[in-house]
Coordinates of C-alpha atoms in Angstrom, one line a residue:
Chain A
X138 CA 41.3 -81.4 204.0
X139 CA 38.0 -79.7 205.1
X140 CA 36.7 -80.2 208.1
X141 CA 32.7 -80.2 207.9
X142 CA 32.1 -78.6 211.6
X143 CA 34.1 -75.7 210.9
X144 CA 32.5 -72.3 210.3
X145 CA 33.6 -69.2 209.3
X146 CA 31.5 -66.5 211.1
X147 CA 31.5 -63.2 209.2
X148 CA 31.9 -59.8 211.7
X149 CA 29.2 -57.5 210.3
X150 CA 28.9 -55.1 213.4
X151 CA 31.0 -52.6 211.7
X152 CA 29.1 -52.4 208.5
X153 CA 27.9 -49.3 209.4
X154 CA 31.1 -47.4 209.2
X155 CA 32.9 -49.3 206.3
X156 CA 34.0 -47.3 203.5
X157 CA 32.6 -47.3 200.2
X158 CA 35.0 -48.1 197.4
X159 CA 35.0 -47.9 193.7
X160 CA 35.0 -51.5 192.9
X161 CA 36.8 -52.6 188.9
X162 CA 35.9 -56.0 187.5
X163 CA 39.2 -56.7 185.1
X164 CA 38.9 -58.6 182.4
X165 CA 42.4 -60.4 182.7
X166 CA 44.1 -62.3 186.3
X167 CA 46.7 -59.7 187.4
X168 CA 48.6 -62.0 189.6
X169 CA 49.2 -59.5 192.5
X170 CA 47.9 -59.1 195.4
X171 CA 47.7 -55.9 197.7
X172 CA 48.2 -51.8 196.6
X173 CA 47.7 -50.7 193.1
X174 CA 47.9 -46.7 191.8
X175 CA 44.5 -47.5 190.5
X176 CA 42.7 -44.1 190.6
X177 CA 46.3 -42.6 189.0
X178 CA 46.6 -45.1 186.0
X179 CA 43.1 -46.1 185.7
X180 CA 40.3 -44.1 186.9
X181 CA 42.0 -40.7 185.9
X182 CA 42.5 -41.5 182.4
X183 CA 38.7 -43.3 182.3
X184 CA 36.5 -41.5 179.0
X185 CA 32.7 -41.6 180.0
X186 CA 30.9 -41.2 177.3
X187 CA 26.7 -42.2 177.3
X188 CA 26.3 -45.6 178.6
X189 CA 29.9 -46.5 178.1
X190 CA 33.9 -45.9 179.5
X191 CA 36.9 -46.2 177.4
X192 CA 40.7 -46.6 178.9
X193 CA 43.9 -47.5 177.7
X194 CA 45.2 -50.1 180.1
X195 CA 48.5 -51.5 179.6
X196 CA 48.2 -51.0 175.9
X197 CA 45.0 -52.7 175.6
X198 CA 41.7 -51.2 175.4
X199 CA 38.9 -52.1 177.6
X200 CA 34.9 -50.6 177.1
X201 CA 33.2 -51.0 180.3
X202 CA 29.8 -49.9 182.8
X203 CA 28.9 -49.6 186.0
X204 CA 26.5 -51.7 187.3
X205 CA 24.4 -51.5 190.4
X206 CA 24.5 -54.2 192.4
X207 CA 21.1 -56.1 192.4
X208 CA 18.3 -54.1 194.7
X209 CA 18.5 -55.5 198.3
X210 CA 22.1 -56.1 197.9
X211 CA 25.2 -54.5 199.4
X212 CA 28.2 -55.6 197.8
X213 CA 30.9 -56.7 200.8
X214 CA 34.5 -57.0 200.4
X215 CA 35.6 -59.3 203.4
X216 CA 38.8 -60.0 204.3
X217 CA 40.0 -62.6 206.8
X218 CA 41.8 -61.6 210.3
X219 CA 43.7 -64.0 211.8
X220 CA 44.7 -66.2 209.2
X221 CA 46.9 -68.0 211.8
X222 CA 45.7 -71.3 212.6
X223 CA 44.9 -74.7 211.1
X224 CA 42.1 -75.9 208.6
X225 CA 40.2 -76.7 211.8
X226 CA 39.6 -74.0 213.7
X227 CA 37.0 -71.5 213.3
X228 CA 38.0 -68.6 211.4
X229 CA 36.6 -65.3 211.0
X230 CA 36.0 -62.3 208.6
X231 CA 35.5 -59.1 208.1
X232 CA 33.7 -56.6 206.0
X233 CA 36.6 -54.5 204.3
X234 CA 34.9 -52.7 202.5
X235 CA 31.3 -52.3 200.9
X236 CA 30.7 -51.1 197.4
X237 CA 27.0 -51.2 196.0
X238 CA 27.7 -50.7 192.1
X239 CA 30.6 -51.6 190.3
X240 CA 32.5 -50.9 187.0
X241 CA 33.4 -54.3 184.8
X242 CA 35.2 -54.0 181.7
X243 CA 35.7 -55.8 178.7
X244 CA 38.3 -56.2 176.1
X245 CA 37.5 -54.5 173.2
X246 CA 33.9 -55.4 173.4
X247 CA 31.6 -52.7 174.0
X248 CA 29.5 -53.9 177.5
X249 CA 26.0 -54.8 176.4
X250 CA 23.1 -56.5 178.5
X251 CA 24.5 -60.4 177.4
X252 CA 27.4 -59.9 179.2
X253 CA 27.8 -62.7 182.0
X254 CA 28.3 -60.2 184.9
X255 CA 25.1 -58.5 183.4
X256 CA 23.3 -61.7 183.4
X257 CA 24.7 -62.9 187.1
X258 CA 22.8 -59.9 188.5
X259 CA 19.8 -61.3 187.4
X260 CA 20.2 -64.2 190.1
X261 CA 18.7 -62.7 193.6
X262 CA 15.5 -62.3 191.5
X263 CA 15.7 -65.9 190.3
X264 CA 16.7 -67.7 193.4
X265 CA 13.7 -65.8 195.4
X266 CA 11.5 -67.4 192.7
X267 CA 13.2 -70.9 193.7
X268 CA 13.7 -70.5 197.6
X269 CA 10.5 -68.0 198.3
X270 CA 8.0 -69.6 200.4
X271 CA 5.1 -71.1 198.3
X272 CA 1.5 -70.7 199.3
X273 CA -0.9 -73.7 200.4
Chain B
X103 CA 25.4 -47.0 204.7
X104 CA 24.6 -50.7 204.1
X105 CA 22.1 -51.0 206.0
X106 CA 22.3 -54.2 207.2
X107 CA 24.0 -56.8 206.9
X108 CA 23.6 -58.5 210.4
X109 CA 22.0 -56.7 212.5
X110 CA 23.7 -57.7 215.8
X111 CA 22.5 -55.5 218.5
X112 CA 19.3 -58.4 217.5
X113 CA 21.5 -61.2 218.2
X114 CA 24.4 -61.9 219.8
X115 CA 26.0 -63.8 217.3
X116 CA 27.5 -63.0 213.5
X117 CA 26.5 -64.9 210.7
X118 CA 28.8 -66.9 209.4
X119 CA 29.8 -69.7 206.7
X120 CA 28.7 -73.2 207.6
X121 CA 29.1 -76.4 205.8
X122 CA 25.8 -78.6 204.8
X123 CA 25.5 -81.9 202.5
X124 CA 24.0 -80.3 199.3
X125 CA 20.9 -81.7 198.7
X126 CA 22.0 -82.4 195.2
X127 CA 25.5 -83.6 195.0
X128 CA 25.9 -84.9 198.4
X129 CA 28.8 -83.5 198.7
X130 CA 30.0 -80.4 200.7
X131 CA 28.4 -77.3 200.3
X132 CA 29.1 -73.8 201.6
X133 CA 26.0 -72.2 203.0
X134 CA 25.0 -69.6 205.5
X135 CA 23.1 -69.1 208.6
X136 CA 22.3 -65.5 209.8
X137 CA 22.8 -64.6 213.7
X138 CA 20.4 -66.6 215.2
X139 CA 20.3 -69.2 212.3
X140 CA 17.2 -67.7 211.9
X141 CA 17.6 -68.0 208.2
X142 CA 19.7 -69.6 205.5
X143 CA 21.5 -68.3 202.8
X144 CA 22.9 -70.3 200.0
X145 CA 26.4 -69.3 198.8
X146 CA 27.1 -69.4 195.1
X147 CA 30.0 -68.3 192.8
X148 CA 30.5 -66.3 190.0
X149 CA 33.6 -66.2 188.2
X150 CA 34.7 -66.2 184.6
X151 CA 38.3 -67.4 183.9
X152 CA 40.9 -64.4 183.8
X153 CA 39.4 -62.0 185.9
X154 CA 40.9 -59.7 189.0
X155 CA 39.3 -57.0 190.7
X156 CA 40.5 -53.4 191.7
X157 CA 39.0 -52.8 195.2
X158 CA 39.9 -48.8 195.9
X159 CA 43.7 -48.8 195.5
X160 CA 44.4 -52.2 195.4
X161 CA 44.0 -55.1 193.9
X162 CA 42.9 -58.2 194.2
X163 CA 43.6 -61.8 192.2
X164 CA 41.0 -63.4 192.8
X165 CA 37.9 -62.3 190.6
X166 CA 35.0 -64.6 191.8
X167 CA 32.2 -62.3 193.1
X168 CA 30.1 -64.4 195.9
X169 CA 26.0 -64.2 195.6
X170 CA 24.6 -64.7 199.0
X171 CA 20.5 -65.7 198.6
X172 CA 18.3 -66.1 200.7
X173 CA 17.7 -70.2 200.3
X174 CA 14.7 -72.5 201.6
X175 CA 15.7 -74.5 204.4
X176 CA 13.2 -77.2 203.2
X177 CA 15.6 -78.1 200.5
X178 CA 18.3 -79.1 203.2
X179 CA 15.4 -80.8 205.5
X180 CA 13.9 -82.7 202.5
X181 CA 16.6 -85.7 202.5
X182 CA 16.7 -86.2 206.0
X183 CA 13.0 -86.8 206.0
X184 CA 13.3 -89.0 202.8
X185 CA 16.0 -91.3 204.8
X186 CA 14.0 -91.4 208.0
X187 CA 10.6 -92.0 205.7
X188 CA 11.9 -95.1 204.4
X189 CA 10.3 -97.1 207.7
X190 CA 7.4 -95.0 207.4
X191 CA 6.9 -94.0 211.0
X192 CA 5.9 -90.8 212.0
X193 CA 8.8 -89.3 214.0
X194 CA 10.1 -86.1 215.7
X195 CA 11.8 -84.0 213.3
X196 CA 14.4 -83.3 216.0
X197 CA 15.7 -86.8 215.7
X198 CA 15.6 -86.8 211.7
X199 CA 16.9 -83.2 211.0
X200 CA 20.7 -84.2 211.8
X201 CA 23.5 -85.3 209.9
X202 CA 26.9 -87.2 211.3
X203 CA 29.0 -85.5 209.1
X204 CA 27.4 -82.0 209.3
X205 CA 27.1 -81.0 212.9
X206 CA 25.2 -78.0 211.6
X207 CA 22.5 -79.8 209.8
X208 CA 20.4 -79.6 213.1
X209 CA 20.8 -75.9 212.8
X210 CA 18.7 -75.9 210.1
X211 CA 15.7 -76.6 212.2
X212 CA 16.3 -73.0 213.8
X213 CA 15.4 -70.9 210.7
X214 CA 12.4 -69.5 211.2
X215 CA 10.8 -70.9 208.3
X216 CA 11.9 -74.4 208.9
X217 CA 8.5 -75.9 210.8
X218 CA 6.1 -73.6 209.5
X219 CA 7.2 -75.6 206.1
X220 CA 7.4 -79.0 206.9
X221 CA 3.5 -79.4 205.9
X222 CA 4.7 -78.7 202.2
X223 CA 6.5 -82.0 202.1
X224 CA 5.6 -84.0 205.2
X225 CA 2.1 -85.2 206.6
X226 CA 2.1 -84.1 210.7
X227 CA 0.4 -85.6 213.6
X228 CA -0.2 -84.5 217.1
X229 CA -0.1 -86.2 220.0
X230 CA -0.6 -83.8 222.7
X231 CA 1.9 -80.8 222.6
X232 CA 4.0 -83.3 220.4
X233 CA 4.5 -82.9 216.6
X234 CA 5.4 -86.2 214.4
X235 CA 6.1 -86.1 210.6
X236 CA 6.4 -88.6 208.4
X237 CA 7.5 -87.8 204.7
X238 CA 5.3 -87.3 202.0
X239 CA 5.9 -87.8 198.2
X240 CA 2.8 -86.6 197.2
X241 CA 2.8 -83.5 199.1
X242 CA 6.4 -83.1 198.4
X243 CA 5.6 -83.3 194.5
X244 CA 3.0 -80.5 194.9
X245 CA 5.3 -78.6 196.6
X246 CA 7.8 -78.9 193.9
X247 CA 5.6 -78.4 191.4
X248 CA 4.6 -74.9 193.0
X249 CA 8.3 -73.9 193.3
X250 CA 8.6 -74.6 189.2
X251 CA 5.7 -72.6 188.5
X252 CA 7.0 -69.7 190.8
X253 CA 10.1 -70.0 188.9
X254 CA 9.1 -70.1 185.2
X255 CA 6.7 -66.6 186.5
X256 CA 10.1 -65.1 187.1
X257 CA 11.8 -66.7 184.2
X258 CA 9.4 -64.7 181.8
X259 CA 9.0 -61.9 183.7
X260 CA 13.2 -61.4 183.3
X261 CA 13.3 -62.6 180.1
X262 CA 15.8 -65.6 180.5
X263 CA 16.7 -67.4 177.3
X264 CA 15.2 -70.6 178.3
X265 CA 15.1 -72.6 174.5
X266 CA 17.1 -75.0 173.5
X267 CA 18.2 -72.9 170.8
X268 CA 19.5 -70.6 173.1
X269 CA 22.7 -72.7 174.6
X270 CA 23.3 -74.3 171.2
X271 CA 24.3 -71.0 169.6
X272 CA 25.9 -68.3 171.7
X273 CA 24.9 -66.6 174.6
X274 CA 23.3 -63.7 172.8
X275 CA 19.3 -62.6 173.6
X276 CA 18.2 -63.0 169.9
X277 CA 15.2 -65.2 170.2
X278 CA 12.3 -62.8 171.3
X279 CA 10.6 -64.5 174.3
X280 CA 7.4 -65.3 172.6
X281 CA 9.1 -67.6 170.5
X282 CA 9.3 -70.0 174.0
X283 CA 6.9 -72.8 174.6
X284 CA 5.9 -73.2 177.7
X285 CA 7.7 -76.5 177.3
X286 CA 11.0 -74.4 177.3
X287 CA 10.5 -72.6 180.6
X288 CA 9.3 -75.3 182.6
X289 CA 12.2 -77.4 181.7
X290 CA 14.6 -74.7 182.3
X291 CA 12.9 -74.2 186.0
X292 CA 12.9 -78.0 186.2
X293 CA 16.6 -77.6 185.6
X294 CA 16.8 -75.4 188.1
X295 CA 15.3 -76.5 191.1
X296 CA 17.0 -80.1 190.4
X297 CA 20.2 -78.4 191.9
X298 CA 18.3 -78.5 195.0
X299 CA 17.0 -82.2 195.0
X300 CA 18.2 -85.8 194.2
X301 CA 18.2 -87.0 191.2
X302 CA 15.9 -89.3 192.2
X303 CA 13.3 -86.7 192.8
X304 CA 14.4 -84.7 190.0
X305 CA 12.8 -87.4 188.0
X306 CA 9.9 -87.8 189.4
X307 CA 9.1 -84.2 189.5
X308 CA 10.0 -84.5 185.7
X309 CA 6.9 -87.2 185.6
X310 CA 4.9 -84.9 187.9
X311 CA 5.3 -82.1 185.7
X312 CA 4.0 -84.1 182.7
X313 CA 7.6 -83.6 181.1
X314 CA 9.1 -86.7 178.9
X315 CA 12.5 -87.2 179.8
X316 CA 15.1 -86.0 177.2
X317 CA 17.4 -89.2 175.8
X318 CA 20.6 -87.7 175.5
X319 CA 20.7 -84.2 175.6
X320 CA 24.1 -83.6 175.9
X321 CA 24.7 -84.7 172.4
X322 CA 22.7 -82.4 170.6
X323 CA 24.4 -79.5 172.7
X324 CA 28.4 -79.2 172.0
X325 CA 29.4 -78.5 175.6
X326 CA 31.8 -76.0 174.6
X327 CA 29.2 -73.7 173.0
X328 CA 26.8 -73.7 175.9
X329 CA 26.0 -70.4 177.9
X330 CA 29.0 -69.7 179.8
X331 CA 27.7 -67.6 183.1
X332 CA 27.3 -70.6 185.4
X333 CA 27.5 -70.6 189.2
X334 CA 27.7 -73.1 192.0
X335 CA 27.5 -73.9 194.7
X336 CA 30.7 -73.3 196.3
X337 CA 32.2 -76.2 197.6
X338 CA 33.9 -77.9 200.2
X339 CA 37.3 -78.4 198.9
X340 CA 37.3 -74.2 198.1
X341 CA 39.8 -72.4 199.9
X342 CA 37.7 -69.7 201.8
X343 CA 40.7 -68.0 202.2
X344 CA 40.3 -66.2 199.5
X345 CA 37.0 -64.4 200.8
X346 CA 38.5 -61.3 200.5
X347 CA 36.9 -61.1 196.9
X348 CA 33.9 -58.9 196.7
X349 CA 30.6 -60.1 197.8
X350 CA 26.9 -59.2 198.4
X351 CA 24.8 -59.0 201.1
X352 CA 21.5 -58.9 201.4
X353 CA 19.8 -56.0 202.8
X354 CA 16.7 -57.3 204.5
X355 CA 14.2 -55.4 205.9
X356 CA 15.9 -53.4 208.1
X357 CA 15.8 -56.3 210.7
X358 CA 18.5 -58.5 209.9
X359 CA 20.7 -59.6 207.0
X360 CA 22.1 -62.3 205.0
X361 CA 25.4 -62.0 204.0
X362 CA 26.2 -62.4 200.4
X363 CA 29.3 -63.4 198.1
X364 CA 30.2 -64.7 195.5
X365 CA 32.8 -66.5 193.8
X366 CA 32.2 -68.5 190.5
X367 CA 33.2 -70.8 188.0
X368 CA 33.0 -71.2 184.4
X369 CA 31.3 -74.3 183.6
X370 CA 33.5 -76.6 182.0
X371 CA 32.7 -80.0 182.9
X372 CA 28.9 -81.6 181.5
X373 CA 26.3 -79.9 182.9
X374 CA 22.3 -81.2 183.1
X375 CA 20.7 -80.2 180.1
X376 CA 18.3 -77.3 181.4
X377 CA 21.1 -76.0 183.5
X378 CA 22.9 -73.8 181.7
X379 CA 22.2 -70.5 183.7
X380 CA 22.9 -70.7 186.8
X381 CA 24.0 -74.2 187.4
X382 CA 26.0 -75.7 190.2
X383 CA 28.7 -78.0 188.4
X384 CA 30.3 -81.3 189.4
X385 CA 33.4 -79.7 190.0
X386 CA 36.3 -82.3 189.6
X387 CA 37.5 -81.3 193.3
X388 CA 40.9 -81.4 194.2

């Protein structure tokens, strides 16, 4: 059950001194969480060629980009401390990590602009237009 | 270095995740107020089905990416104003802004922009160095309106598929945009701001905006073929536990921050007609 009065505050002090990380949107649920030899079996073997990157992973072959995160935004990785505790306490986060473009892949598809991910991006600009304060 | 996120030497509080009644669904909706509750943030998840990410050497399950927006307080105000209207008294917003079930509702009344605002949708009287309010339709309808017209502005300027054409097929940008009507992009922003409003006003605004109301939609889209990229509102039966996926914060200007995430969901359940983009979905919750 939820409890509506709960919150979950988010520590930001330490922004400032978070690491940037390379940041890989996979196109399939690897049902793991924690370390991965990422940078040995995926970045190192990573083809750039113009607008595009090729890998072999697991057998498969995945096309992706990098993307910048939208302008104004700073991508956070947050990660809860303290996970102790019931539904209806408080609960807080931190910022892991901060990231502010990002590589997604595909399968097979090469990444064009009608990708989804592409297309989420566009959001901060559309929800200013809905949320932005409107004149007299 | 990001610069900003929440600035807290300002405040003496972090931001953090707060539940609200959303405005559209009454249900549970996950939201944001910045240190101070100066301002609000809506929360809204994007995720397609099979996705994990790789965060430096690790990785991590869960691939819902959480967009954190800056979000107009008068959204969240709007229906408390609408139930206290009904006896059409003027009244202080400070006994109307609150919400049983949502401690934080009264929060809302915090963000900066909340009061200056409250003229968009409410008429005000003064008596003395006291402020009364008493809902307005009419002004609220303007107000609306302006907020559709902001949006479809954007729409074009981004070059959204708006048509109807657009969800029937696939997702794909092959309709140049001057083949729109304007009919097409004021739907789609009447879509749009509906995730923030009742139905109830939803239609009206619909009748405000000129628009005739579609019979049945739905049938003359398959629901399978529509555009898949749809966020929502994240809800209150999500397991913020998994918050450890990536997210986005806002970088204000240098002064203070909003805190951004995302987490999403493929649409799979019947969506409003215009809503294909980035709409909220009646999530069957758990």
């Amino acid at each position: 059950m939820s409890c509506n009065t709960s919150v979950i505050r988010v520590q930001a002090s330490s922004v400032e001194q978070t690491q940037r990380v390379p940041v890989h949107l996979m196109p399939c649920e690897i049902e793991h969480n924690g370390t991965a030899r990422v940078s040995q079996y995926l970045t190192a073997t990573t083809k750039d060629c113009k607008h595009e990157k090729t890998v072999s992973f697991r057998g498969r072959g995945l096309r992706g980009q990098e993307i910048s995160c939208p302008q104004g935004y700073t991508g956070l990785v947050l990660k809860e401390i303290n996970k102790l505790g019931s539904d209806q306490e408080d609960r807080t986060v931190r910022v892991s990590s901060v990231f502010d473009k990002l590589t997604y892949w595909n399968l097979e598809t090469p990444p064009n602009s009608d990708d989804t991910v592409v297309m989420a991006m566009d959001w901060p600009e559309l929800a200013e237009a809905i949320h932005g304060p409107v004149e007299d | 270095s990001t610069d900003s996120v929440i600035d807290t030497q300002k405040h003496d509080c972090d931001p953090a995740f707060v539940r609200l009644r959303n405005p559209c669904t009454d249900a549970a909706s996950l939201y944001m107020l910045s240190s101070g509750d100066v301002e609000l943030f809506e929360v809204k998840a994007f995720e397609e089905d099979f996705h994990s990410w790789f965060v430096g050497q690790t990785v991590q399950r869960d691939g819902r990416l959480l967009f954190v927006t800056p979000m107009d307080p008068l959204y969240l105000i709007l229906p408390c104003l609408i139930k206290s209207g009904i006896e059409g008294k003027f009244q202080p917003v400070d006994q109307v802004v609150m919400d049983e079930e949502f401690p934080a509702c009264s929060r809302l009344l915090s963000c900066s922009r909340s009061l200056a605002s409250l003229h968009h949708v409410a008429e005000e009287k003064e008596v003395g160095t006291l402020k009364f309010h008493r809902y307005s339709q009419e002004k609220t309808m303007n107000w609306l309106k302006k907020k559709v017209e902001r949006t479809v502005i954007t729409l074009k300027k981004r070059n959204i598929c708006v048509g109807q054409g657009v969800k029937s097929t696939t997702y794909v940008r092959v309709k140049p945009q001057s083949d729109y009507q304007e009919e097409d992009y004021l739907r789609y922003a009447h879509g749009l701001i509906s995730e923030y409003i009742s139905e109830d006003l939803s239609k009206a605004l619909l009748r405000h905006l000129e628009l005739p109301e579609l019979t049945s939609p739905k049938e003359t889209e398959p629901p399978s073929k529509k555009r898949k990229l749809s966020d929502k509102p994240v809800e209150a039966g999500e397991d913020y536990t998994k918050f450890n996926s990536a997210d986005f914060v806002r970088k204000p200007s240098k002064k203070m921050t909003a805190a951004q995430k995302s987490l999403a969901k493929v649409d799979k359940t019947g969506m409003k007609p215009m809503s294909s983009f980035f709409s909220p979905k009646v999530k069957a919750e758990k």
